[in-house]
PDB file of C-alpha atoms in Angstrom:
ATOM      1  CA  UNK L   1      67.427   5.050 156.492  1.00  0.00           C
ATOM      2  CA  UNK L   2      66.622   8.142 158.396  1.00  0.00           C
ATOM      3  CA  UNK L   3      64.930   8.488 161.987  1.00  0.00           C
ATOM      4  CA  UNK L   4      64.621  11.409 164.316  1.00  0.00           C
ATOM      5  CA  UNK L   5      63.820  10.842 168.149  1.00  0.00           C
ATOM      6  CA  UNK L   6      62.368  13.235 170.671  1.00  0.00           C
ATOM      7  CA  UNK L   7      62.301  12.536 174.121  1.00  0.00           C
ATOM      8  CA  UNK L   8      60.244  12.811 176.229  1.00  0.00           C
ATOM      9  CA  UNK L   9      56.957  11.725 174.614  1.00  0.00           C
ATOM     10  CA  UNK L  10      55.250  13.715 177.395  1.00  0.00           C
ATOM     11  CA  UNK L  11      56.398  16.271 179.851  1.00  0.00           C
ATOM     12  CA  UNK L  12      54.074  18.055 183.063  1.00  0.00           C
ATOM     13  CA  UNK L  13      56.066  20.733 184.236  1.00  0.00           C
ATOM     14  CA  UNK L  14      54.755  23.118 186.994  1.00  0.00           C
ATOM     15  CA  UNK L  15      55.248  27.276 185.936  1.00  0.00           C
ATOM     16  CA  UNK L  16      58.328  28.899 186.560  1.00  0.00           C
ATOM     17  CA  UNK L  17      60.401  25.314 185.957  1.00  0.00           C
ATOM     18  CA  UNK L  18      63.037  24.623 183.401  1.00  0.00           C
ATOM     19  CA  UNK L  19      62.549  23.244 180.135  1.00  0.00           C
ATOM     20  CA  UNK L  20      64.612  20.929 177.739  1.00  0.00           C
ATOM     21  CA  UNK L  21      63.367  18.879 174.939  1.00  0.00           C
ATOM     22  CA  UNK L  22      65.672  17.193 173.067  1.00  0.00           C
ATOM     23  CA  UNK L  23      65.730  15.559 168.781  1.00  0.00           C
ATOM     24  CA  UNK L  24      68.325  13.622 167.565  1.00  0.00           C
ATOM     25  CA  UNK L  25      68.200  12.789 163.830  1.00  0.00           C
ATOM     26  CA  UNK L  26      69.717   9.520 162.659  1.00  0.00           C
ATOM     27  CA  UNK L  27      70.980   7.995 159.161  1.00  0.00           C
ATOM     28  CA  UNK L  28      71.816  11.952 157.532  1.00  0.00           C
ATOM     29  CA  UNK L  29      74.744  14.511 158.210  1.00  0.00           C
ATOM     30  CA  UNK L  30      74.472  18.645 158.195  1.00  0.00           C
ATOM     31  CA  UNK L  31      70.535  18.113 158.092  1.00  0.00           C
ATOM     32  CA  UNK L  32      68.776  21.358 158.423  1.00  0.00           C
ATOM     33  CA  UNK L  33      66.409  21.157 162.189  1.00  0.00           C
ATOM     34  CA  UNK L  34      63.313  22.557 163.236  1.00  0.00           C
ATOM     35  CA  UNK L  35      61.435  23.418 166.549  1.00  0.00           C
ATOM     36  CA  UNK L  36      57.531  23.512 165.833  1.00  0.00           C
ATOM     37  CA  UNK L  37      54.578  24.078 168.297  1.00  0.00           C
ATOM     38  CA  UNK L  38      51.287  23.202 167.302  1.00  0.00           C
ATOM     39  CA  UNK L  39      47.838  23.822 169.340  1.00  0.00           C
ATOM     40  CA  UNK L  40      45.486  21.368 169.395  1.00  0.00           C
ATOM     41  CA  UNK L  41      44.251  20.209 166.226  1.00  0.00           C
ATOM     42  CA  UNK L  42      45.963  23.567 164.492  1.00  0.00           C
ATOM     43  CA  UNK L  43      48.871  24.204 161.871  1.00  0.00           C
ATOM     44  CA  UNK L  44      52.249  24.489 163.102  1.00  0.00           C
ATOM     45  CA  UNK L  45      54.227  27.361 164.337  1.00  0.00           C
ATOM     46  CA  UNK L  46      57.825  28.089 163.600  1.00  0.00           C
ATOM     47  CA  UNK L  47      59.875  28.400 166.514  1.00  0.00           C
ATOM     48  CA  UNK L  48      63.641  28.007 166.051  1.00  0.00           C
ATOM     49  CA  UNK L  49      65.737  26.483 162.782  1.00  0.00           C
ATOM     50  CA  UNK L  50      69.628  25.283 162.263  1.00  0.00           C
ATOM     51  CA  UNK L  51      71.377  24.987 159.513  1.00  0.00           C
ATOM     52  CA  UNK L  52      74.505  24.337 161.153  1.00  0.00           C
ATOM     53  CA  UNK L  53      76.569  23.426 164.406  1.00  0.00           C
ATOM     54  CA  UNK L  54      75.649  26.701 166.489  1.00  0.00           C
ATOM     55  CA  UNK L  55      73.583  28.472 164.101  1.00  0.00           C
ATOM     56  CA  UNK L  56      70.169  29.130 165.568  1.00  0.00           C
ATOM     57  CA  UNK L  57      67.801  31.068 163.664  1.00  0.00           C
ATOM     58  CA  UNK L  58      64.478  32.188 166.232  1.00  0.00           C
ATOM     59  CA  UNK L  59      61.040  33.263 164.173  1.00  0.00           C
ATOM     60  CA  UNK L  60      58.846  34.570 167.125  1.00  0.00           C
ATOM     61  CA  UNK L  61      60.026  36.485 170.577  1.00  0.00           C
ATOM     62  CA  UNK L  62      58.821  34.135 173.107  1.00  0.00           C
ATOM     63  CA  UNK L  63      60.132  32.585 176.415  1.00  0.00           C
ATOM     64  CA  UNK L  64      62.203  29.515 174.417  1.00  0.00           C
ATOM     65  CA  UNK L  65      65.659  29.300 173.207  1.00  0.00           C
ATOM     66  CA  UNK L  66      67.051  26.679 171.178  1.00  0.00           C
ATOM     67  CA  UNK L  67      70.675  25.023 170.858  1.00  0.00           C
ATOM     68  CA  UNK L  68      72.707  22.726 168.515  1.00  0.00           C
ATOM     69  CA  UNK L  69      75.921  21.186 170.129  1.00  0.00           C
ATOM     70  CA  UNK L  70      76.179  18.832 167.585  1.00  0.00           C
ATOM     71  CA  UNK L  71      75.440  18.137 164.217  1.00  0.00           C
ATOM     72  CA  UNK L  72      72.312  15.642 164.524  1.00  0.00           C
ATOM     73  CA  UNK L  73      71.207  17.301 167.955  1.00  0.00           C
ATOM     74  CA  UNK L  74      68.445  19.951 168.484  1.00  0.00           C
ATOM     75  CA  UNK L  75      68.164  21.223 171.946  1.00  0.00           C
ATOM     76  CA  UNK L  76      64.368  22.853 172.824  1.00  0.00           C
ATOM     77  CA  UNK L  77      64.718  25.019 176.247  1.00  0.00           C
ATOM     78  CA  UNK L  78      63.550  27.471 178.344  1.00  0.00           C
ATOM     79  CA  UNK L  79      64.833  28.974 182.156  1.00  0.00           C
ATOM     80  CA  UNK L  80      60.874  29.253 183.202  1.00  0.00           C
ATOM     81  CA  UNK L  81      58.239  28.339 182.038  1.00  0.00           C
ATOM     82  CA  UNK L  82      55.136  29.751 181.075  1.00  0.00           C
ATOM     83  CA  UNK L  83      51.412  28.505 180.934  1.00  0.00           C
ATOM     84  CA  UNK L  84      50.975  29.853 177.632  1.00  0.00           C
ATOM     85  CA  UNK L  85      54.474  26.954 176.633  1.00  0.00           C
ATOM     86  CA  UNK L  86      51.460  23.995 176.692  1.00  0.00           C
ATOM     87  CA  UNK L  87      50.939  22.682 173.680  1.00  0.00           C
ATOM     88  CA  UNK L  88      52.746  20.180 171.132  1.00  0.00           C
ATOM     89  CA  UNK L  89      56.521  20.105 170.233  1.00  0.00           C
ATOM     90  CA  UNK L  90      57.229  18.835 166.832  1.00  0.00           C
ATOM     91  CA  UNK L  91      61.122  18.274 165.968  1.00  0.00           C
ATOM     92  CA  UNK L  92      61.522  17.865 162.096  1.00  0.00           C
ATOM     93  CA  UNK L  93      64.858  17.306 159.845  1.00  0.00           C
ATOM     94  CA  UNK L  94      64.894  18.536 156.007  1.00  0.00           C
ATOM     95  CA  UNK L  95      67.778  18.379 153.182  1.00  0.00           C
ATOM     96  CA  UNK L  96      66.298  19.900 150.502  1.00  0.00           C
ATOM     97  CA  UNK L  97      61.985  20.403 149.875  1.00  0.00           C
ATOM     98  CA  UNK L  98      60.918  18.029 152.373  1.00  0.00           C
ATOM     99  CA  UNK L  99      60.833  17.802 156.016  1.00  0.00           C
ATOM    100  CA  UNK L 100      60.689  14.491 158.225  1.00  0.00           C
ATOM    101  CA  UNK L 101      59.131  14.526 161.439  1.00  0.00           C
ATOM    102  CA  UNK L 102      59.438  13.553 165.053  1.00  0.00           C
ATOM    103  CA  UNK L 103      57.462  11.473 167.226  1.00  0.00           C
ATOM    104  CA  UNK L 104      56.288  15.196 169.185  1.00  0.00           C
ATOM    105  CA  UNK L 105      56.798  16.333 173.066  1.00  0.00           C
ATOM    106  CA  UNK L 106      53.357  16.366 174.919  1.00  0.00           C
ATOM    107  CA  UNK L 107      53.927  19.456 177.378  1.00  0.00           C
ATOM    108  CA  UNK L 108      51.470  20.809 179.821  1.00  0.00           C
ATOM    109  CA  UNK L 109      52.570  23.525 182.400  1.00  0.00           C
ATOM    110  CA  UNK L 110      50.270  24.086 185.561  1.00  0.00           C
TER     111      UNK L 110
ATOM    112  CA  UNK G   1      47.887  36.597 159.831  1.00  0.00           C
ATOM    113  CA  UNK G   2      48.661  33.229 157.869  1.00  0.00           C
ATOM    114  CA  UNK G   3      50.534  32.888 155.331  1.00  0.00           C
ATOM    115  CA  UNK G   4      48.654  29.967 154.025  1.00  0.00           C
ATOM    116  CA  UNK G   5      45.543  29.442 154.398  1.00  0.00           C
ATOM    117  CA  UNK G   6      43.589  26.458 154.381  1.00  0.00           C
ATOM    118  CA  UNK G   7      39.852  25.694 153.402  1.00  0.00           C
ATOM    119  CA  UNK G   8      38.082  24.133 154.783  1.00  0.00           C
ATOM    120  CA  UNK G   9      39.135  24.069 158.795  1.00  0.00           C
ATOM    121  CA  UNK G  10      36.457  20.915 159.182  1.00  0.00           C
ATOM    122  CA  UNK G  11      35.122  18.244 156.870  1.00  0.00           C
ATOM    123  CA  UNK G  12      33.410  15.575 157.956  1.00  0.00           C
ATOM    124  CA  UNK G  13      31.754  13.616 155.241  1.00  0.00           C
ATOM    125  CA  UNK G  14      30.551   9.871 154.364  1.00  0.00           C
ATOM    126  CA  UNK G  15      32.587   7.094 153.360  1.00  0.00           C
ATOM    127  CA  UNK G  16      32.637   6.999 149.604  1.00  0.00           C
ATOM    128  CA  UNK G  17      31.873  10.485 148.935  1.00  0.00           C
ATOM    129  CA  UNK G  18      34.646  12.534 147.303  1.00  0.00           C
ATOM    130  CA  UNK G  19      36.096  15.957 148.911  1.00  0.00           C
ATOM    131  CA  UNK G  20      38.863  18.830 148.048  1.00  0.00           C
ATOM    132  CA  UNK G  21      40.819  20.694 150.697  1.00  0.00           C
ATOM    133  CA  UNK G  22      42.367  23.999 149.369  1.00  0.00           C
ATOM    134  CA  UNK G  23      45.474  25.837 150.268  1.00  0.00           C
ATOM    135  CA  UNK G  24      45.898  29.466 149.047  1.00  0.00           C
ATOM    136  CA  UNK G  25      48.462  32.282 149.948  1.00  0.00           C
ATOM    137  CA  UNK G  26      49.590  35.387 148.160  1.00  0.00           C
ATOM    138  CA  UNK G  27      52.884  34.194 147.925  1.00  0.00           C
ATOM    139  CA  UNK G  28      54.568  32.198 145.450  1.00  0.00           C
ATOM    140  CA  UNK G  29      56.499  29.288 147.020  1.00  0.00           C
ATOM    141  CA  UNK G  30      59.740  26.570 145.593  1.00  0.00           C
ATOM    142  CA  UNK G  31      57.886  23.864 146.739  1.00  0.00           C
ATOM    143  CA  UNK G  32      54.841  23.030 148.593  1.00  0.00           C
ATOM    144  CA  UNK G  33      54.043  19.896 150.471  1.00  0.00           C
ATOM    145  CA  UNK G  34      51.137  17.858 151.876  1.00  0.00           C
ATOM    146  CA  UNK G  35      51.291  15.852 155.039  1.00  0.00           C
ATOM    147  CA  UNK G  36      48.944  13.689 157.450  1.00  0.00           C
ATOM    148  CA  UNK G  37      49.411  13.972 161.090  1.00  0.00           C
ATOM    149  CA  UNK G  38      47.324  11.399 163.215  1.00  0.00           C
ATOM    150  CA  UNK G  39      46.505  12.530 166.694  1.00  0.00           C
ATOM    151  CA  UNK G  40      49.480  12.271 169.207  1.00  0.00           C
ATOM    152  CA  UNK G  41      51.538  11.886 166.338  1.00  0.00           C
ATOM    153  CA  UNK G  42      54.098  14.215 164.101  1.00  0.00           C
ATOM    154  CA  UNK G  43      52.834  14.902 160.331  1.00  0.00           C
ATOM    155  CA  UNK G  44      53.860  12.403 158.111  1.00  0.00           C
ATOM    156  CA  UNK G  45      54.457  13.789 154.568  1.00  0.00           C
ATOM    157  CA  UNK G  46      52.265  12.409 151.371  1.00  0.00           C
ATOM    158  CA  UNK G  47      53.843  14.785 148.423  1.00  0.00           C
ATOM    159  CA  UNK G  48      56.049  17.596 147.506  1.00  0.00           C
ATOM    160  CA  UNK G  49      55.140  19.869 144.527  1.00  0.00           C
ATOM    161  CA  UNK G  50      57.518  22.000 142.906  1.00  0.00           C
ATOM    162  CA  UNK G  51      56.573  22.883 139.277  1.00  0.00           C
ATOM    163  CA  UNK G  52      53.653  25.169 138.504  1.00  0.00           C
ATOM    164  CA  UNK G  53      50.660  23.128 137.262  1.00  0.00           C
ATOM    165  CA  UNK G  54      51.881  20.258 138.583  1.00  0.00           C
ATOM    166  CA  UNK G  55      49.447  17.049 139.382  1.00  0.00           C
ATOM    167  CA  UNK G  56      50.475  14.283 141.236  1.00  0.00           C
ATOM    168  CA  UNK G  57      48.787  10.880 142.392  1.00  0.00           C
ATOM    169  CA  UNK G  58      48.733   8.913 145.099  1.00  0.00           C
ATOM    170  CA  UNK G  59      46.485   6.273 145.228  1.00  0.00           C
ATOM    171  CA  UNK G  60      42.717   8.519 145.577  1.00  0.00           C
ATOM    172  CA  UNK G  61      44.877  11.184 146.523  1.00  0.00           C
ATOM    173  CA  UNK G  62      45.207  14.105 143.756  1.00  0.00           C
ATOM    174  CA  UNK G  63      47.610  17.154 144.628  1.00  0.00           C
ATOM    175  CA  UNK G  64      47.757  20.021 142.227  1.00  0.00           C
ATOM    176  CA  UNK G  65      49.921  22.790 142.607  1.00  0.00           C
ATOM    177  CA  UNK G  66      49.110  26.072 140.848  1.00  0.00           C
ATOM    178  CA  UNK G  67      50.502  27.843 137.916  1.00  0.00           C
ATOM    179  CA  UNK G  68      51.720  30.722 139.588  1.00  0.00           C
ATOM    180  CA  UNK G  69      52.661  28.207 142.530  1.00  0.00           C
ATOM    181  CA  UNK G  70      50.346  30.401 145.632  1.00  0.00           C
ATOM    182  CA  UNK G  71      48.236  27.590 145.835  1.00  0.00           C
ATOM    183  CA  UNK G  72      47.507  24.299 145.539  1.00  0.00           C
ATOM    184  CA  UNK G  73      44.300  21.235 145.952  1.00  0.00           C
ATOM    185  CA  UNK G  74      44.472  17.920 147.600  1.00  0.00           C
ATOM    186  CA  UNK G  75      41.384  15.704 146.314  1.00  0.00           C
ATOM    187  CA  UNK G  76      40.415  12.999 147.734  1.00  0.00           C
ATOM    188  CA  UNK G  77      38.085  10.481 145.852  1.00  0.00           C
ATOM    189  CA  UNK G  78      35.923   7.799 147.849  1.00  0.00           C
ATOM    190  CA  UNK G  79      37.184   9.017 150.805  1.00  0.00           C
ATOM    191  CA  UNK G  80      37.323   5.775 153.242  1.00  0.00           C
ATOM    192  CA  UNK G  81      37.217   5.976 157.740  1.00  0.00           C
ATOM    193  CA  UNK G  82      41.094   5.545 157.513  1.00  0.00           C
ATOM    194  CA  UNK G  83      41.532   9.088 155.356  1.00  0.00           C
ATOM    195  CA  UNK G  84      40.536  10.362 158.665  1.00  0.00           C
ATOM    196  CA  UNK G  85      42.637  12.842 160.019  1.00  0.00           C
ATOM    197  CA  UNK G  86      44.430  16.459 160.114  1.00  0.00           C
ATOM    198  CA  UNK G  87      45.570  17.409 156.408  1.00  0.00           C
ATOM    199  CA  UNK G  88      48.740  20.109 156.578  1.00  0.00           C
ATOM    200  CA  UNK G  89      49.944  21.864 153.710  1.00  0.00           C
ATOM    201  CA  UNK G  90      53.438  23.754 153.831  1.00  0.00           C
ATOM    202  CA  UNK G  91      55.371  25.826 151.674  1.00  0.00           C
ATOM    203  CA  UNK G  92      58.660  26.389 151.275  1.00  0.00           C
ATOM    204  CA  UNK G  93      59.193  30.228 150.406  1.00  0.00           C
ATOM    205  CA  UNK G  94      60.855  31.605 147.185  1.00  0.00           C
ATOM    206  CA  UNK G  95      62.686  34.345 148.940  1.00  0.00           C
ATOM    207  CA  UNK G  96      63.108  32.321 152.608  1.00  0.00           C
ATOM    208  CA  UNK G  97      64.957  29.640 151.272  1.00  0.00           C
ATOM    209  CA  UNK G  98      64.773  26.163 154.396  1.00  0.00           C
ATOM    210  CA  UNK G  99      62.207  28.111 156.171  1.00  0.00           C
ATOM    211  CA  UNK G 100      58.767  26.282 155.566  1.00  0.00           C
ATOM    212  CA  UNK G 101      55.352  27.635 156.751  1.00  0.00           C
ATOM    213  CA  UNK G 102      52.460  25.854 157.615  1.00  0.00           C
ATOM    214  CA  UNK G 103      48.586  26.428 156.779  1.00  0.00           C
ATOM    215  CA  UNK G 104      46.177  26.403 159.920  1.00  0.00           C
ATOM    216  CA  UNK G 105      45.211  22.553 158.742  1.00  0.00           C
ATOM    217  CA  UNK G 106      41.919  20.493 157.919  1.00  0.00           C
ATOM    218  CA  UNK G 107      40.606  18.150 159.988  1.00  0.00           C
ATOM    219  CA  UNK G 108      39.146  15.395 157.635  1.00  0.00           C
ATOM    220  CA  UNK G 109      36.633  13.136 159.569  1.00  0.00           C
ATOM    221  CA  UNK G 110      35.036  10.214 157.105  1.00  0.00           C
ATOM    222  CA  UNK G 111      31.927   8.545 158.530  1.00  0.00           C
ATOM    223  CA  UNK G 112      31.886   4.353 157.697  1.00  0.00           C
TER     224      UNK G 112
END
């Protein structure tokens, strides 16, 4: 069966710090990966998906990048941070209509 | 604005009592989906819709999906304390093919 991981489960960063949050997806190959954000108690926001090794796809300007060195791995970053980054990072996994997700990435910045 | 949007944003009702959360958008979407997302917690999905006038059930969970597939209804009958919780719908665009956008969510809140 399939599992995805993100680590870590929460994350205080102070602004002006690097970021990375990381997914792995277990059990599939050439899944198709997301990077949400969600505010508290909100719908999601699209912020990066892959369909492929190297093939980043970014839906909103905004202070993150995201990278795929390998085929199960989703790489969430940023150079500094923000205040405005706080929130909640969903990773999620899809092959076809339906999306699987992650565990989430508590992040606060001070 | 949202693409989907979802009615209503709060619910909070007495065990037993039965309740509909809508999802509506002007655009017509492959498939649509319904998920559950606990606080602390990623979504966890319930159903996927993908044929116009569609009705699936779960349990006292109904999902319909519209004809013209912009919208859709999750019903919930004798709601019970552990049908607490935020209820997300997504859609998966005709014309954005793997690109799925969320409604703003319902937070579901059933007294015992």
């Amino acid at each position: 069966s399939q599992t995805i991981h993100q680590w870590p489960a929460t994350l205080v960063q102070p602004v002006g710090s690097p970021l990375s949050l990381e997914c792995t997806v277990e059990g599939t190959s050439n899944p198709n990966l997301y990077w949400y954000r969600q505010a508290a108690g909100r719908g999601l926001q699209l912020l990066f998906y892959s369909v492929g090794i190297g093939q980043i796809s970014s839906e909103v300007p905004q202070n993150l990048s995201a990278s795929r060195p390998q085929d199960r791995q989703f790489i969430l970053s940023s150079k500094k941070l923000l205040l405005s980054d706080s929130g909640f990072y969903l990773c999620a996994w899809s092959q076809g209509v339906e999306q699987f997700f992650g565990p989430g990435t508590r992040l606060t910045v001070l | 604005t949202q693409l989907l949007e979802q009615s209503p944003q709060f619910l909070s009702i007495q065990e037993g009592e039965n309740l509909t959360v809508y999802c509506n958008s002007s655009s017509v979407f492959s498939s649509l989906q319904w998920y559950r997302q606990e606080p602390g917690e990623g979504p966890v999905l319930l159903v996927t819709v993908v044929t116009g006038g569609e009705v699936k059930k779960l349990k006292r969970l109904t999902f319909q999906f519209g004809d013209a597939r912009k919208d859709s209804s999750l019903h919930i009958t004798a709601a019970q304390p552990g049908d607490t919780g935020l209820y997300l719908c997504a859609g998966e665009q005709v014309s954005n093919f793997n690109k799925f956008y969320f409604g703003s969510g319902t937070k579901l809140n059933v007294k015992p």
